[in-house]
XYZ file of C-alpha atoms in Angstrom:
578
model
C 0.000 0.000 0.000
C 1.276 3.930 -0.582
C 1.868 6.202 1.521
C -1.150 8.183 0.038
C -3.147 5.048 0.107
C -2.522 4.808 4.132
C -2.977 8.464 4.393
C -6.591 8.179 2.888
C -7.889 5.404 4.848
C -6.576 7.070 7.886
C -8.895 9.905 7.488
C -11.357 10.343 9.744
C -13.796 13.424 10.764
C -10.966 15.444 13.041
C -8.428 15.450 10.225
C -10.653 15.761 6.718
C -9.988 19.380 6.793
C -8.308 21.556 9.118
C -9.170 24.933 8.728
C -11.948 27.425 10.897
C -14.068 27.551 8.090
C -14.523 23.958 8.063
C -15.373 23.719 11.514
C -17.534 26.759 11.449
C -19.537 25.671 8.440
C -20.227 21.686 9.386
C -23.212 19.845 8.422
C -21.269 16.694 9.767
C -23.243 15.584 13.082
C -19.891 14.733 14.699
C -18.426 17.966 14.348
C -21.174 19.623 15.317
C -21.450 17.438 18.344
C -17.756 18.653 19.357
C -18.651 22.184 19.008
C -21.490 21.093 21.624
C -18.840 19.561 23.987
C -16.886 22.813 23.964
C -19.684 24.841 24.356
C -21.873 23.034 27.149
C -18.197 22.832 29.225
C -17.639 26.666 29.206
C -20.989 27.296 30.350
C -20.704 24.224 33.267
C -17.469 25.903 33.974
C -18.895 29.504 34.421
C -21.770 27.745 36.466
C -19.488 26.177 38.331
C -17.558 29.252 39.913
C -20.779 30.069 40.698
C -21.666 27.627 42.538
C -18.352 27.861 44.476
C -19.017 31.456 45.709
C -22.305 30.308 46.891
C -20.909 27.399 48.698
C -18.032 30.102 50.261
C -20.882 32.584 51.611
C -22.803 30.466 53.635
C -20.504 28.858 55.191
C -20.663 31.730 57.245
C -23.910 32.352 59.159
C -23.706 36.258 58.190
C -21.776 35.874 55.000
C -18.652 36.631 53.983
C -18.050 39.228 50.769
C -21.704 39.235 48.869
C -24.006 41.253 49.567
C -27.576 40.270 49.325
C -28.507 41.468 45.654
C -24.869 40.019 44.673
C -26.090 36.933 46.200
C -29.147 36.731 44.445
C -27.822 37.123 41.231
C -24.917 34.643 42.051
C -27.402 31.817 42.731
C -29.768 32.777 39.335
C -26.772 33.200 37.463
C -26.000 29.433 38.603
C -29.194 28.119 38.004
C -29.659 29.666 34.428
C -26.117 28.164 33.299
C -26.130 25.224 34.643
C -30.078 24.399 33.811
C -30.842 25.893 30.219
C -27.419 25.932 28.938
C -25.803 22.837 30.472
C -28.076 19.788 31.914
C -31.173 20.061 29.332
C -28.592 20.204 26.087
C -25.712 18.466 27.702
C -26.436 15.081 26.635
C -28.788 15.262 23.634
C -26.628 17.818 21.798
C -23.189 16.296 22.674
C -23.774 12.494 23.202
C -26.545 12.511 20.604
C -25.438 14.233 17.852
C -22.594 12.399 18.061
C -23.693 8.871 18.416
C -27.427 8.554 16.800
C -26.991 8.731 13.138
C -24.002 5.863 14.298
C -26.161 3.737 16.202
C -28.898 3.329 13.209
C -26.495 2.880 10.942
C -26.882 6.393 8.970
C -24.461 8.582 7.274
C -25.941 11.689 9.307
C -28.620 13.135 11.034
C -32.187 14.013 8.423
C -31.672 17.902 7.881
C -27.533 18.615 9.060
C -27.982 22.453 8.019
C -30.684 22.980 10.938
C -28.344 20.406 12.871
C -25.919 23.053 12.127
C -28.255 26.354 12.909
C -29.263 24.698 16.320
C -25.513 24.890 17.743
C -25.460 29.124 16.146
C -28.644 29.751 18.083
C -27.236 27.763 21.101
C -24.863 30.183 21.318
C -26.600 33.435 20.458
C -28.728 32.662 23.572
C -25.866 32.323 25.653
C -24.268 35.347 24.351
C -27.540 37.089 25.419
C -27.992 35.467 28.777
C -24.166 36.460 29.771
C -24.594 40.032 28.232
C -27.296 40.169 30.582
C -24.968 39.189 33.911
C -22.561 41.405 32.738
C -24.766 44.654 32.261
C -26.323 44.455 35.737
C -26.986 40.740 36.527
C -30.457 38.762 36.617
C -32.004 38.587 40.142
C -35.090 36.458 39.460
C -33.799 33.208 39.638
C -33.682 30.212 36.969
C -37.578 29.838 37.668
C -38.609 34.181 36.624
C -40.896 33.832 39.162
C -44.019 36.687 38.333
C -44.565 39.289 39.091
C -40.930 39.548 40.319
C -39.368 38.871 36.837
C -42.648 41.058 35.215
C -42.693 44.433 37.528
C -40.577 44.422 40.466
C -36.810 43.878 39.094
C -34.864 46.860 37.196
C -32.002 44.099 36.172
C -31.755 43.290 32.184
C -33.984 40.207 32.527
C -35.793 40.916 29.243
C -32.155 40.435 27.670
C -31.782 36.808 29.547
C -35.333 35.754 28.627
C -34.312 36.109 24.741
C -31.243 34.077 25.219
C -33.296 31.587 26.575
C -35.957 31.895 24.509
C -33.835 31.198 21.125
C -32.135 28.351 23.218
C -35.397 26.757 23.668
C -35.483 26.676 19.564
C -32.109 25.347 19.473
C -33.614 21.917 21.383
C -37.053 22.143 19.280
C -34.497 22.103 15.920
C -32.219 19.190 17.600
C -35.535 17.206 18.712
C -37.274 17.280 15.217
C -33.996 16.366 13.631
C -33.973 13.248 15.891
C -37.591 11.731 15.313
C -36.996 12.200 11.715
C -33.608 10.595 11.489
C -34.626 7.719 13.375
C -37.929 7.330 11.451
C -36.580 7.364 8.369
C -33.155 6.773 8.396
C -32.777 3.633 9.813
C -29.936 0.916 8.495
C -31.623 -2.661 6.974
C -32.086 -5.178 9.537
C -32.639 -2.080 12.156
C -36.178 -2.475 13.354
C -37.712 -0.737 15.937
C -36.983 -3.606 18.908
C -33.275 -3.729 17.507
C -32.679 -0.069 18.330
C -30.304 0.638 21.442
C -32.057 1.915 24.260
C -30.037 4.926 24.073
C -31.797 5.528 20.799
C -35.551 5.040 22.675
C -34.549 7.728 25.260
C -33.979 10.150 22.918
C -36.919 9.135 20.488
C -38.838 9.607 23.771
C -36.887 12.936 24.976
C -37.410 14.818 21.212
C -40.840 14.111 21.864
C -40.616 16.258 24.968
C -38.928 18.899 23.791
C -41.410 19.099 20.862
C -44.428 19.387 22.929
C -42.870 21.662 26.050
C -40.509 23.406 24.351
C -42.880 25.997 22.884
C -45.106 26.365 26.005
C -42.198 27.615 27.951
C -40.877 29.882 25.325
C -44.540 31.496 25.234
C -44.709 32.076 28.388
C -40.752 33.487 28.875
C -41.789 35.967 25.554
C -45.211 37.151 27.376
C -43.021 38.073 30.223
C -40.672 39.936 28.364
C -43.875 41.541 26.502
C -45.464 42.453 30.313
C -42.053 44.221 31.001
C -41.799 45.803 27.394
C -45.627 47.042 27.359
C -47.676 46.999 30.777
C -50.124 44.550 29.368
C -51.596 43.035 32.393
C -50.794 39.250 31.744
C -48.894 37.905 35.152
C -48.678 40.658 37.256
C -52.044 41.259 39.600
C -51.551 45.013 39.982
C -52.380 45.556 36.299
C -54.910 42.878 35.989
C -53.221 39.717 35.612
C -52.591 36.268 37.046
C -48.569 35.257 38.692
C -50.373 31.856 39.264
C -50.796 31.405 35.193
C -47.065 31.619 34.750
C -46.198 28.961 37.421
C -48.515 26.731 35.464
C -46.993 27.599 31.803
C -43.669 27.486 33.283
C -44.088 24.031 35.286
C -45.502 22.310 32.285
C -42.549 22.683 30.692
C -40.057 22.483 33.299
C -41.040 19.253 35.364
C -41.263 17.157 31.724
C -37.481 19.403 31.200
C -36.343 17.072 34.210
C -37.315 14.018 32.026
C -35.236 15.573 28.579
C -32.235 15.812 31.448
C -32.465 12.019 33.054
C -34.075 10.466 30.034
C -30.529 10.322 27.888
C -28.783 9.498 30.869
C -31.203 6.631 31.269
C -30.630 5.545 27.684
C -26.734 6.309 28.462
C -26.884 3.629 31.531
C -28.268 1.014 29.546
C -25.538 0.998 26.977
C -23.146 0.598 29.510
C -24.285 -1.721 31.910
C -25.046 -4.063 29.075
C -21.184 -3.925 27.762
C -19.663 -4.192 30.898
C -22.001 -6.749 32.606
C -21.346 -8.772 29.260
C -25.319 -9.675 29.306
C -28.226 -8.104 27.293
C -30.571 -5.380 29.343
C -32.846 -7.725 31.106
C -37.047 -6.597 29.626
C -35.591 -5.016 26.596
C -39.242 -3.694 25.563
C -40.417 -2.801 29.664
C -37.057 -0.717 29.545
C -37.927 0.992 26.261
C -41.635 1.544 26.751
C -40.911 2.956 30.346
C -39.261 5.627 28.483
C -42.155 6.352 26.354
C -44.463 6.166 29.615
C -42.230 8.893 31.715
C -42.573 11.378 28.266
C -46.309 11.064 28.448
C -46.691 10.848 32.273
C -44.329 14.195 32.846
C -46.630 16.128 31.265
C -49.555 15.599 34.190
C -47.774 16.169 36.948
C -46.238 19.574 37.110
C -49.170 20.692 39.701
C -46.668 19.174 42.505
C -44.504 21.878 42.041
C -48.070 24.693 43.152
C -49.066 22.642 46.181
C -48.862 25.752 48.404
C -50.261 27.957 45.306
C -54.008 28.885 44.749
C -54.784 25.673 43.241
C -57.365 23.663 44.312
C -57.063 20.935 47.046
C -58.509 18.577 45.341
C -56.314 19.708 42.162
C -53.374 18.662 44.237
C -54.657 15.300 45.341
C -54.617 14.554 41.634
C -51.189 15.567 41.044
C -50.040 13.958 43.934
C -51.090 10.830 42.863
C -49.654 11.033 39.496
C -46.484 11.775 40.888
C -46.256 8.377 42.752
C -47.521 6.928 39.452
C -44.710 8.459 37.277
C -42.195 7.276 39.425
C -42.988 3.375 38.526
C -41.317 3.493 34.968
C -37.850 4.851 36.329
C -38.313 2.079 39.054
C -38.231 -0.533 35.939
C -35.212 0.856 34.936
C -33.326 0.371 37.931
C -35.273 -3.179 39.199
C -34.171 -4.175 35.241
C -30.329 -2.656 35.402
C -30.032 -4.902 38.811
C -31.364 -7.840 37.573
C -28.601 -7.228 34.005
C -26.004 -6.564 36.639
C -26.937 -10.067 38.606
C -24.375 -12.361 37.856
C -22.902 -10.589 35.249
C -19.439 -10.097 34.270
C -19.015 -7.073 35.874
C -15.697 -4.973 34.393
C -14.858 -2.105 37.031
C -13.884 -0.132 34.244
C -14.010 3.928 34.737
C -17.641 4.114 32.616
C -18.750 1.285 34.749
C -17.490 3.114 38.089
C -20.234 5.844 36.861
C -22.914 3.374 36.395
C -22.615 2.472 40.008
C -22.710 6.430 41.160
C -25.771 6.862 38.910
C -27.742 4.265 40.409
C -27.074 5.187 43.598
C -27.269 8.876 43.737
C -30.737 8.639 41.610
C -32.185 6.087 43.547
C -31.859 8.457 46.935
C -33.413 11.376 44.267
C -36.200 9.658 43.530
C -36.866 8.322 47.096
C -36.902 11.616 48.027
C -39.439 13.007 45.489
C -41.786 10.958 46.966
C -41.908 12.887 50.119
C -41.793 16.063 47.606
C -45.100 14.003 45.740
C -47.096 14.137 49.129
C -49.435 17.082 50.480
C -48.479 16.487 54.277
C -45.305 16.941 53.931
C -44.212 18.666 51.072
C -46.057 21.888 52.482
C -43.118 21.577 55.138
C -40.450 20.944 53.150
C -40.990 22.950 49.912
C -38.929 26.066 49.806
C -36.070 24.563 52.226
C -32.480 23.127 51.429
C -34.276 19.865 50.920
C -35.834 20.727 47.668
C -32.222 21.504 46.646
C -30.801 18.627 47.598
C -33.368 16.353 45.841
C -33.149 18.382 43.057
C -28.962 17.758 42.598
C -29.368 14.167 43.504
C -31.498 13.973 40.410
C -30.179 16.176 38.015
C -26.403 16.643 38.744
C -26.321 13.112 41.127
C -28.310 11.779 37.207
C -27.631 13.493 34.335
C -23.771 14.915 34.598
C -22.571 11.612 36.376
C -24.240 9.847 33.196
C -22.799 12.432 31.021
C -19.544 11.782 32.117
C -19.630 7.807 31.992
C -21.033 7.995 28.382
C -18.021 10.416 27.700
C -15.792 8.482 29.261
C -17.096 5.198 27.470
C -17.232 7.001 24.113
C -14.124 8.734 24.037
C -12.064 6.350 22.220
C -14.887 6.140 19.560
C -14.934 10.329 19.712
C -11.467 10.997 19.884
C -9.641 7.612 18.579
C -7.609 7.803 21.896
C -7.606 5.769 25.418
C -7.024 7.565 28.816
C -5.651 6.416 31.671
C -8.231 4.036 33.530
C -6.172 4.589 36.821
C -7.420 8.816 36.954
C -10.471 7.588 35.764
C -11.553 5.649 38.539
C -10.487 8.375 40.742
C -12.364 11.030 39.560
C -15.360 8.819 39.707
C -14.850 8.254 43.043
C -14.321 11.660 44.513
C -17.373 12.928 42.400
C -19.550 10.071 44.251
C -17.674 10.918 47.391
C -17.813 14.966 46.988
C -21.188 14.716 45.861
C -22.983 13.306 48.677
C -21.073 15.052 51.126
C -22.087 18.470 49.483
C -25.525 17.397 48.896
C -26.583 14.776 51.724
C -26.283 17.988 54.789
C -28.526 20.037 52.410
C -31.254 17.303 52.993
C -31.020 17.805 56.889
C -30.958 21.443 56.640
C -33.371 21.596 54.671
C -35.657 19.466 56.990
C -34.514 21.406 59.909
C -36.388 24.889 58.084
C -32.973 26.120 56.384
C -34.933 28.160 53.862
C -33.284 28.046 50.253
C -31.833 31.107 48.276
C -31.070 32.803 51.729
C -27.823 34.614 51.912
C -28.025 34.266 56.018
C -29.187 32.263 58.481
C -27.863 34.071 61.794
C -31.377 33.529 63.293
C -30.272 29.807 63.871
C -26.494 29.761 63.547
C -26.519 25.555 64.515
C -27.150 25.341 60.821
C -23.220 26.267 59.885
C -22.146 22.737 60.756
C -24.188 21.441 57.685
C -22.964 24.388 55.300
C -19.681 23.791 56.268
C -19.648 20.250 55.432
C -21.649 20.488 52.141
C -18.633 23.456 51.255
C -15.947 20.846 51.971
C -17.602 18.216 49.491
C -18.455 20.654 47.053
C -14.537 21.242 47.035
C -14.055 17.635 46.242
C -16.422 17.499 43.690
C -15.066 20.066 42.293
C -11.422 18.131 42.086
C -13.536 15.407 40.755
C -14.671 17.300 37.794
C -11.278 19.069 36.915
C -9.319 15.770 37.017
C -11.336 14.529 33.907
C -10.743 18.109 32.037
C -6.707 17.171 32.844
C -6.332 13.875 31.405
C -8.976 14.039 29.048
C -6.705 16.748 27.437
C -3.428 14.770 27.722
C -5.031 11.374 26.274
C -6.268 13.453 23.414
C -2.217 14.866 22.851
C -0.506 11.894 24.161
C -3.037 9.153 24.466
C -2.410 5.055 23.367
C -4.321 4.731 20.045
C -7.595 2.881 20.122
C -8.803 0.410 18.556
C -11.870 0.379 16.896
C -13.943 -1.510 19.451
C -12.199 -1.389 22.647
C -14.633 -2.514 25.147
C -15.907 -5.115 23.178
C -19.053 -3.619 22.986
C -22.263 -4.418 20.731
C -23.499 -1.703 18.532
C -23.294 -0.403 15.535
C -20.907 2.843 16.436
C -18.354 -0.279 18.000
C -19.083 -3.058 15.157
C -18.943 -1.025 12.263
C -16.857 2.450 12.345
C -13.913 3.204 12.823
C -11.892 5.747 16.045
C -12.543 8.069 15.434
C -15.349 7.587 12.213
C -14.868 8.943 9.388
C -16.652 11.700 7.866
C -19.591 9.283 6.040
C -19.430 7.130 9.095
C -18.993 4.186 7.589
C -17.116 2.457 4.598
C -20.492 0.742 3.733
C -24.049 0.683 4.564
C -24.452 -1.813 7.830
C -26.711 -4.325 7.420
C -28.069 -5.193 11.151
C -28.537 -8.954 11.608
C -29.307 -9.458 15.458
C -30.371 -7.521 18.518
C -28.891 -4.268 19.962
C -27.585 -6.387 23.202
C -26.649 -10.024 21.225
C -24.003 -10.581 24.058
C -25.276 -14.238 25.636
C -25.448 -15.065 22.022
C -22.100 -14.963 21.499
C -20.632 -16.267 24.247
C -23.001 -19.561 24.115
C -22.056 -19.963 20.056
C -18.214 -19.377 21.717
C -18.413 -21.550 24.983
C -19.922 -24.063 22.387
C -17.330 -24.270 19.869
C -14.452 -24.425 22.631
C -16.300 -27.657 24.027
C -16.860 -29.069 20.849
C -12.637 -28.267 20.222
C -11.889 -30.454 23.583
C -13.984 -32.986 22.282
C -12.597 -33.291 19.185
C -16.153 -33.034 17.486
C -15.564 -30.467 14.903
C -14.923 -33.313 11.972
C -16.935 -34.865 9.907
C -18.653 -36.940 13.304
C -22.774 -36.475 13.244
C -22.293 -34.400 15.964
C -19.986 -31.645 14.271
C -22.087 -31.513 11.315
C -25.410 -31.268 13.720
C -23.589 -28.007 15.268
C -22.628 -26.694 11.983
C -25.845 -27.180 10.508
C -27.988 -25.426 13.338
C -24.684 -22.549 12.408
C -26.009 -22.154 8.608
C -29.521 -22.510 9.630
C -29.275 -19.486 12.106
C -27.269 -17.559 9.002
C -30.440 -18.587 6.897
C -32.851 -16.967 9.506
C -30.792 -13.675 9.584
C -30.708 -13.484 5.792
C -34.848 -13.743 5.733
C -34.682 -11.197 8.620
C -33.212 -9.011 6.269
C -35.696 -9.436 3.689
């Protein structure tokens, strides 16, 4: 072979052209996914130090440096970052971009160009949002509470509310993109109950983001029309109703929760499957408990108004959907134990974050039940407890998932290995830092600690807990910048790696190269078995070695019995295909 011949078939999406322009102009889902990865990290980072001076001011009972409008804005600068432009794009934009069009066997996503204008209005709504913290800050929260958000505040939240707004088109472009690629762009053989489960959650998250997507941005633009005009819409002094925009903005933003954990759900499966060595035990239960949590999200948003104007009896309803939505993520863990029982566990770094996930979201969801439930949620609503549950859910979910996947994808992303030995320890301290930052906040939080308070001197016994939740929050912190370190290096200095690494069934392993080139594959796949075909192989393997120590692969009845039940199985594939 020549050396131009090597060069060619060593070209993959990184290296097929090197130049701004190339990178600023992609229709090619993989790029575009990178640009994601960059993008959602800066605006994790810049929510991060947020969250850091938060942590630092309370562990003082009066403060430290911030004053109490700095402090407010601190906190709904956090919660803006971290929610809209990190946890409800994080893992559809970067993990499935990247890996969708792969999994189904398709040379990219249905419309790339929109692909391609979803990341450009991604980032014009960030622009906006952090033009708005720098001219003045936003003091409202992540929630724009009315009429706080519509009357009371003088800071640019108009500004922020655009951002936000075009960000919430971003996910309606990604979303549509999605159900039409995996409608209609499907390899042969790839039927509906041979898709990945990764490929269900988001099926079930663009769904989601279709439906909610525009409510919310409705009701963010009405605000920003209240605050523009004096049109009496939320804000009772001019006619209006602040109870309408809770329920606008919690129809939305309790299914949002669900476009968060959803991918991270889908994320799990793929791993515990590879690394277990088993298929996902109720294949269709785990699927169609996706599809249930996207239609039962959307009736259950009154828990977040029980001490609102609603009706009592209004709130008995939602609190009984609540405990009902909470079954289908219970057959998603009771079916990743049962894959996990007497599997072939490999503690392998991804693997190491399938064990945090479970059990930081199992103590989440425990917890919303008492959240789900009239008695007490009156007490604990508006304390440290909500935030607590709320982390264990979304950070203690979606960013440990997030980082397994991109962990367990990097070699496919990046055509590099890291070393397994920082791996493990970063998973670690960010199990270890998490709960101690978080697990206080749920006794505070019963003991009355209100949240978004900048002091509690009134009952100074609280600093114990703050002080401990600061402390874990510092080595959670460690345990996020470790990653950014090695990450780095392995992409620089890494081993090569191969093309399938873990071993691992799936299209994106079985049939593309690290990193893929820019059609993805040399060759359209043609998909012959089941997303999780791993006893398969192993019994055809275990088979064939016993059949080798007993000397029975000749020409004895029994050899040409095995090899016979071989071409029939080929046989039944081939008419699968057909």
């Amino acid at each position: 072979m020549s050396a131009d011949q090597v060069k060619e078939t060593e070209k993959n999406y990184l290296n097929a052209d090197h130049t701004i322009k190339s990178w600023l102009l992609t229709t090619d889902h993989k790029r575009i996914a990178f640009l994601y990865l960059l993008s959602v990290s800066f605006f994790f980072f810049l929510g991060s130090v947020a969250a850091a001076m938060i942590r630092i001011e309370l562990t003082a009972p009066r403060g430290w440096l911030l004053s109490n409008d700095v402090f407010n804005k601190t906190f709904s600068a956090h919660g803006i970052l971290m929610v809209f432009f990190f946890l409800i794009p994080a893992i559809p934009a970067v993990m499935g971009n990247f890996l969708l069009p792969l999994m189904i066997g398709a040379r990219d996503l249905a419309f790339p160009r929109l692909n391609l204008v979803s990341w450009y209005l991604y980032m014009v709504g960030g622009i906006l949002v952090l033009a708005a913290m720098v001219m003045g800050g936003v003091d409202a929260g992540w929630t724009f509470y009315t009429p706080l958000s519509s009357s009371y505040s003088s800071t640019p939240i108009s500004l922020a509310l655009v951002g936000i707004f075009l960000n919430g088109f971003s996910s309606i472009f990604t979303g549509v993109n999605f159900i039409a690629t995996i409608h209609k762009m499907r390899a042969p053989g790839m039927t509906w109950f041979r898709l990945p489960l990764y490929v269900w959650s988001h099926y079930s998250t663009s769904l989601i983001i279709i439906l909610g997507t525009p409510v919310v941005a409705m009701a963010l633009l009405l605000v920003v029309l209240e605050r523009a005009t004096g049109v009496g819409i939320y804000s009772p002094e001019i006619g209006g109703d602040p109870v309408l925009f809770q329920h606008l903005f919690w129809f939305y933003s309790h299914p949002a929760v669900y476009i968060m954990i959803l991918p991270a759900m889908g994320i799990q499966s793929e791993m515990i499957a590879c690394f277990s060595r088993r298929p996902v035990f109720g294949y269709s239960f785990v699927a169609f408990s996706s599809m249930a949590i996207a239609v039962l999200g959307f009736l259950v948003w009154g828990h977040h108004m029980f001490i609102s104007s609603q009706s009592l009896y209004l709130g008995v309803i939602f609190s009984l959907l609540t405990f009902l939505v909470a079954i289908p993520s219970a057959v998603k863990v009771f079916n990743w134990s049962v894959t996990l029982y007497k599997g072939s566990i490999q503690f392998t770094t991804p693997m190491m974050y399938v064990l945090a996930f479970i059990g930081l979201f199992v103590i989440g969801g425990l917890t919303g039940l008492y959240l789900g439930s009239l008695h007490t949620d009156v007490h604990l609503t508006g304390t440290y407890f909500i935030v607590a549950h709320f982390h264990y859910v979304m950070v203690g979910g979606t960013v440990t998932a997030f980082m397994g996947g991109l962990h367990f994808w990097w070699p496919k992303i990046t055509g590099k290995m890291y070393s397994e030995f920082w791996g493990r320890l970063s998973a670690l301290l960010v199990f270890v830092g998490f709960n101690v930052t978080f697990f206080p906040q749920f006794i505070v939080g019963y003991l009355g600690m209100p949240r978004r308070y900048h002091l509690y001197h009134f009952a100074p016994e609280w600093q114990i807990y703050h002080i401990l939740s600061t402390a874990g929050s510092t080595i959670l912190g460690i345990g996020f910048l470790l990653p950014a370190i090695y990450l780095t290096h392995s992409w620089f200095k890494g081993k090569k790696a191969s093309q399938n690494p873990w071993g691992a069934k799936g299209l994106e392993w079985t049939h593309a190269a690290s990193p893929p080139i820019t059609e993805n594959f040399d060759k359209m796949p043609i998909v012959t078995e089941g997303a999780y075909a791993y006893n398969a192989e192993a019994d055809a393997a275990e088979a064939l070695r016993e059949m080798e120590a007993a000397g029975k692969l000749d020409a004895t009845p029994e050899g040409e019995d095995w090899w016979n039940k071989m071409d029939e199985s080929k046989d039944d594939e081939k008419e699968a295909i057909h």
